[in-house]
XYZ file of C-alpha atoms in Angstrom:
380
model
C 0.000 0.000 0.000
C 1.714 3.183 -1.167
C 0.627 6.212 0.820
C 0.865 9.651 -0.729
C 0.831 13.223 0.506
C -2.600 14.800 0.595
C -2.936 18.257 -0.903
C -5.977 19.963 0.642
C -8.117 22.154 -1.552
C -10.588 24.857 -0.580
C -13.951 23.603 0.667
C -16.454 26.388 1.130
C -19.382 26.493 3.516
C -21.320 29.549 4.687
C -21.450 28.171 8.231
C -19.850 25.373 10.260
C -21.501 22.029 9.506
C -21.973 19.198 11.990
C -20.384 16.094 10.388
C -21.709 12.714 11.569
C -20.115 9.476 10.380
C -22.336 6.381 10.742
C -20.550 3.092 10.086
C -21.360 -0.551 10.586
C -21.004 -3.964 9.013
C -23.311 -5.241 6.283
C -26.862 -5.636 7.580
C -26.455 -3.560 10.728
C -29.431 -1.376 9.814
C -27.567 1.809 8.898
C -30.135 2.886 6.313
C -33.047 2.637 8.739
C -30.965 4.230 11.492
C -29.881 7.157 9.334
C -33.500 7.705 8.314
C -34.583 7.697 11.967
C -31.793 10.088 12.930
C -32.628 12.342 9.976
C -36.295 12.526 10.967
C -35.309 13.462 14.516
C -32.933 16.194 13.330
C -35.583 17.591 10.997
C -38.006 17.764 13.931
C -35.497 20.075 15.627
C -35.571 22.360 12.598
C -32.135 21.404 11.268
C -31.301 21.121 7.579
C -29.753 17.717 6.846
C -27.659 16.435 3.943
C -26.242 12.965 3.312
C -23.301 11.356 1.533
C -23.415 7.599 0.936
C -20.664 5.227 -0.177
C -20.584 1.885 -1.992
C -18.527 -0.217 -4.371
C -21.026 0.459 -7.198
C -23.688 3.004 -8.141
C -27.459 2.534 -7.715
C -27.631 2.458 -3.927
C -30.768 1.608 -1.999
C -29.659 4.010 0.740
C -29.630 6.920 -1.708
C -33.031 5.999 -3.123
C -34.624 5.780 0.332
C -33.065 9.021 1.557
C -34.289 11.007 -1.432
C -37.876 10.510 -0.280
C -37.141 13.106 2.424
C -36.402 15.689 -0.261
C -32.906 16.204 1.166
C -29.648 16.860 -0.661
C -27.794 13.576 -1.067
C -24.714 12.510 -3.019
C -23.119 9.113 -3.386
C -19.528 8.005 -3.835
C -19.189 4.731 -5.722
C -16.249 2.618 -6.779
C -14.581 2.055 -3.418
C -14.160 3.265 0.154
C -13.988 6.963 0.994
C -10.406 6.524 2.128
C -9.263 5.139 -1.227
C -9.587 8.618 -2.717
C -10.509 11.384 -0.316
C -11.088 13.764 -3.224
C -14.144 11.738 -4.291
C -15.652 12.339 -0.860
C -14.808 16.037 -1.077
C -16.488 16.267 -4.505
C -19.680 14.709 -3.137
C -19.535 16.838 0.001
C -19.216 20.025 -2.060
C -22.411 19.197 -3.940
C -24.323 18.775 -0.698
C -22.788 21.832 0.987
C -24.220 23.986 -1.805
C -27.633 23.335 -0.190
C -26.364 24.779 3.126
C -27.097 21.890 5.526
C -26.677 22.291 9.275
C -25.847 18.600 9.600
C -24.131 16.265 7.129
C -24.498 12.512 7.727
C -21.837 10.390 6.015
C -22.138 6.609 5.578
C -18.942 4.677 4.786
C -19.255 1.472 2.771
C -20.286 -1.422 5.006
C -17.248 -3.628 4.400
C -14.537 -1.043 5.078
C -12.494 -0.141 8.134
C -9.736 2.361 8.909
C -12.232 5.192 8.469
C -10.763 7.255 11.301
C -7.172 7.343 10.023
C -7.933 7.596 6.306
C -10.981 9.907 6.366
C -12.027 11.448 9.677
C -8.591 12.587 10.892
C -7.655 14.232 7.557
C -10.989 16.072 7.504
C -10.444 17.197 11.084
C -6.896 18.351 10.302
C -7.486 20.182 7.031
C -11.144 21.212 7.280
C -11.600 21.901 10.984
C -12.947 25.342 10.122
C -15.703 23.851 7.967
C -16.793 20.816 10.015
C -17.663 20.152 13.622
C -16.891 16.450 13.698
C -19.060 14.205 15.854
C -18.185 10.939 17.610
C -17.929 8.103 15.101
C -20.890 5.747 15.563
C -20.699 2.103 14.501
C -24.003 0.225 14.347
C -24.164 -3.455 15.239
C -26.593 -6.202 14.285
C -27.315 -8.527 17.242
C -26.909 -11.711 15.203
C -23.417 -10.651 14.154
C -22.489 -10.240 17.806
C -23.666 -13.760 18.562
C -21.565 -15.071 15.668
C -18.485 -12.848 15.755
C -18.103 -11.782 19.392
C -19.631 -14.646 21.355
C -18.712 -17.128 18.578
C -21.970 -19.037 18.915
C -22.618 -21.179 15.824
C -20.712 -18.859 13.476
C -21.406 -19.223 9.770
C -18.593 -19.477 7.233
C -19.124 -15.810 6.393
C -18.913 -14.853 10.060
C -15.568 -16.613 10.405
C -14.227 -14.925 7.288
C -15.436 -11.427 8.088
C -14.906 -11.392 11.864
C -11.560 -9.506 11.616
C -13.194 -6.719 9.583
C -16.133 -6.590 11.994
C -13.830 -6.253 15.009
C -11.708 -3.584 13.299
C -14.884 -1.532 12.881
C -15.782 -1.879 16.557
C -12.235 -1.030 17.639
C -12.152 2.334 15.868
C -15.656 3.463 16.899
C -16.196 6.258 19.411
C -19.739 5.032 20.141
C -21.088 1.481 19.768
C -24.770 1.320 18.847
C -26.524 -2.022 19.263
C -29.416 -1.830 16.804
C -32.544 -3.976 16.371
C -33.132 -4.442 20.084
C -36.811 -4.875 19.221
C -35.828 -8.373 18.026
C -34.350 -9.257 21.436
C -35.687 -9.963 24.891
C -34.504 -7.699 27.710
C -32.218 -10.474 28.923
C -30.722 -11.055 25.465
C -30.073 -7.348 24.936
C -28.377 -7.056 28.332
C -26.205 -10.096 27.594
C -24.962 -8.534 24.369
C -24.370 -5.152 26.002
C -22.357 -6.874 28.730
C -20.288 -8.725 26.130
C -19.568 -5.458 24.313
C -18.732 -3.690 27.561
C -16.292 -6.418 28.519
C -14.521 -6.127 25.144
C -14.764 -2.308 24.927
C -14.961 -1.030 28.512
C -14.064 2.580 27.693
C -16.729 3.205 25.022
C -20.323 4.422 25.303
C -22.709 1.619 24.341
C -26.214 2.556 23.225
C -29.181 0.328 22.400
C -31.680 1.406 19.777
C -34.435 0.130 17.574
C -34.127 2.303 14.507
C -37.272 0.713 13.099
C -39.394 1.655 16.141
C -37.452 4.751 17.159
C -36.398 3.456 20.585
C -33.191 5.096 21.813
C -32.812 7.426 18.809
C -33.055 10.544 21.015
C -30.154 9.328 23.163
C -28.128 8.514 20.074
C -28.802 11.970 18.644
C -27.567 13.567 21.853
C -24.309 11.644 21.497
C -23.664 12.550 17.857
C -24.544 16.218 18.260
C -21.458 16.575 20.474
C -17.866 16.957 19.300
C -15.721 13.860 18.837
C -13.348 13.025 21.677
C -9.768 14.184 21.233
C -8.563 10.613 21.755
C -10.471 9.095 18.835
C -9.421 5.532 18.117
C -6.863 5.444 15.326
C -5.333 2.213 14.108
C -1.597 2.853 13.864
C -1.280 0.051 11.344
C -4.214 -1.147 9.259
C -4.120 -4.845 8.433
C -5.696 -4.881 4.992
C -4.836 -8.547 4.534
C -8.115 -9.385 6.302
C -9.880 -8.448 3.072
C -8.068 -11.196 1.197
C -10.101 -13.770 3.137
C -13.551 -12.178 3.229
C -13.527 -10.400 -0.108
C -12.730 -13.471 -2.165
C -16.007 -15.064 -1.036
C -18.226 -12.062 -1.737
C -20.155 -10.940 -4.807
C -21.495 -7.375 -4.736
C -24.429 -6.319 -6.942
C -26.377 -3.088 -7.413
C -29.258 -2.941 -9.888
C -32.255 -0.834 -10.859
C -35.360 -1.773 -12.817
C -38.639 -0.287 -13.971
C -41.830 -2.136 -12.992
C -45.118 -1.579 -14.843
C -48.461 -3.372 -14.567
C -51.982 -2.954 -15.943
C -53.955 -2.065 -13.943
C -51.642 -2.446 -10.912
C -49.491 -4.726 -8.739
C -48.804 -4.843 -5.017
C -45.340 -3.445 -4.238
C -44.902 -5.361 -0.996
C -45.910 -8.642 -2.624
C -43.360 -8.102 -5.394
C -40.582 -7.274 -2.897
C -41.388 -10.221 -0.656
C -41.433 -12.736 -3.514
C -38.232 -11.345 -5.047
C -36.314 -11.579 -1.768
C -37.513 -15.131 -1.168
C -36.484 -16.189 -4.683
C -33.009 -14.781 -4.134
C -32.770 -16.466 -0.742
C -33.758 -19.804 -2.299
C -31.225 -19.327 -5.106
C -28.469 -18.793 -2.540
C -29.487 -21.874 -0.565
C -29.544 -23.946 -3.753
C -25.887 -22.998 -4.230
C -25.063 -23.748 -0.605
C -24.075 -20.166 0.157
C -25.233 -17.540 2.648
C -27.155 -14.360 2.013
C -24.922 -11.802 3.670
C -27.409 -9.023 2.910
C -30.013 -8.173 0.293
C -31.899 -4.903 0.446
C -34.193 -3.130 -1.957
C -36.308 -0.033 -2.371
C -39.431 0.326 -4.470
C -40.458 3.916 -4.977
C -43.349 5.629 -6.689
C -44.500 9.254 -6.767
C -42.004 10.430 -4.189
C -42.692 7.627 -1.698
C -40.431 4.656 -1.036
C -40.789 1.261 0.583
C -37.689 -0.549 1.799
C -37.113 -4.240 2.489
C -34.118 -6.321 3.418
C -33.109 -9.887 4.117
C -30.180 -11.217 6.127
C -29.007 -14.788 6.205
C -29.323 -14.723 9.998
C -33.028 -13.840 9.837
C -35.655 -16.079 8.193
C -38.114 -13.396 7.034
C -37.789 -10.168 5.033
C -38.048 -6.973 7.086
C -40.001 -4.043 5.647
C -39.796 -0.326 6.332
C -40.591 3.050 4.834
C -43.943 3.707 3.178
C -46.581 1.073 2.487
C -47.089 1.773 -1.208
C -49.985 -0.635 -1.589
C -51.087 -1.193 -5.204
C -49.195 0.732 -7.882
C -49.163 0.672 -11.660
C -45.651 2.043 -12.168
C -42.630 1.962 -9.855
C -38.846 1.870 -9.742
C -36.865 -0.893 -8.076
C -33.348 -0.462 -6.672
C -31.705 -3.612 -5.334
C -28.368 -4.244 -3.604
C -27.222 -7.822 -2.968
C -24.155 -9.164 -1.160
C -23.850 -12.940 -1.445
C -21.142 -15.569 -1.485
C -21.457 -16.027 -5.260
C -19.028 -14.866 -7.923
C -20.183 -11.582 -9.505
C -21.041 -12.783 -13.048
C -23.134 -15.667 -11.705
C -24.768 -13.368 -9.163
C -25.730 -10.950 -11.931
C -27.505 -13.702 -13.846
C -29.307 -14.958 -10.737
C -30.607 -11.510 -9.812
C -31.692 -10.643 -13.347
C -33.580 -13.929 -13.636
C -35.226 -13.403 -10.242
C -36.394 -9.893 -11.166
C -37.977 -11.159 -14.398
C -39.427 -14.348 -12.886
C -41.005 -12.427 -10.014
C -42.480 -9.945 -12.459
C -43.903 -12.719 -14.620
C -45.484 -14.448 -11.630
C -47.300 -11.229 -10.661
C -48.146 -10.114 -14.215
C -45.707 -7.214 -14.122
C -43.548 -5.915 -16.954
C -39.948 -5.512 -15.722
C -37.106 -3.720 -17.497
C -33.654 -3.780 -15.930
C -32.095 -0.353 -16.418
C -28.721 -0.875 -14.735
C -26.942 -3.846 -13.221
C -23.437 -3.653 -11.758
C -21.533 -6.570 -10.273
C -18.157 -6.268 -8.583
C -15.859 -8.211 -6.307
C -14.724 -5.843 -3.537
C -11.026 -5.152 -3.777
C -8.568 -4.626 -0.958
C -8.768 -0.957 0.099
C -5.709 1.126 -0.638
C -5.875 4.517 1.114
C -3.616 7.097 -0.429
C -3.274 9.049 2.797
C -3.519 8.144 6.492
C -3.090 10.086 9.714
C -2.143 7.825 12.612
C -2.022 10.526 15.299
C -5.282 11.893 16.722
C -5.974 15.559 15.929
C-alpha cells in the first residue's frame, strides 16, 4: 500500500456544519438508522444532507433518503479513504444546499475510516466541520456469531476480523434492532460489548421503532473526543479472506403493470427467490436490500441470512401501476453468476405477478482490498 501526501483544496461552507459518520457492518441497519436520525434532526428544525458510499452506483440508501427531499450525493467505486477527493467532490455538492448537519455513511465492508478519512478532515477542514463521535451500528446476530462465537457461519468466520476492526475504531457502539431481542438477550450482548470495549459508550436502539434514537442523537450532536481511536497500522490482509467469497451487486429496474401490482408482494417474492437461489448454491445471504419507490414515496425491504423473514420499512405503497426498483445484494457467489441470478429473479417475479420488468442498470463487482492514499495515525 503506497501512501501519498494529501494536498488539501478549498472547501467552502457559509457556516460550520456538523459532520456525523455512521458506520457498521453489512446488515447492521444503517439505512433505517440514518432515516430515523434524519427525521429526529428535521423535527429540531435542522437542515440535513447525506453522503453515501458503496462499491457500485445505484444504492438503496440513496433511493430511500431522497424521499425526504434532502440533498444527497453518493460516492461509488470504493471506500472513501481510497480517494478522499471523491468524498470532497460529493460533500461540495451537498454543501451547496447549506445543511446544518451532514451525515456520512462509509461502505459497510470497510475499516480504517478514522485514520484515512475522519482525521484528515479534522486536520485540514476543521474550520468547515464540527466532527461528531464516530458511531458504529451493530446487528445482534453478528455479535452472537463474531463476538460470542456461537454457531458462526462461514461468512462470520471470514469477516470477523473486519467486523472487530470496525468496533475497535468506533467512538460510540450502537446495538441496533433491540426490538428483536428480549430484555435479557439485549443485556447479555451489552455486557459482552462492555467487557470487550470497557471505555466506550454503548447505546441500544431500535431504529425501526425509534427506541433510543433521542439518546443517540444527543451523542452525535457533540464533538468527537480528542482521543479518537486510530489504528496505527491497518491490516488490509483481512480483506483477502472475506472479499474473495463475496459478490457485490447493485441494480435498478422499472416495474409496470396494468392495472396495478402490489409493491410489498413483489418485494417479498423477489427476496424469497433470491434467498432460495443462494441456498440452492449452498451459500449464505450476507445481505439483500431493496427499495421500491413511486410518486415520491419509497418502501424498503431487506433480508439477512441470519433472519428467516424479510423486514419491511418506509412507506406502504400498496397497489401501484408504475414503480422503480433499486436492489443491492451481497452474497457468497461470484459476480457474473450473481448478476444472472438476480436478473432472472427480477424477471421471474415480475412474470409471476403479471408485471412488466425492465432492468435499467446492473453492476456486479468483487470488492477489492482498500488502498488509502493518505492516512493520519495521530489523533488531531
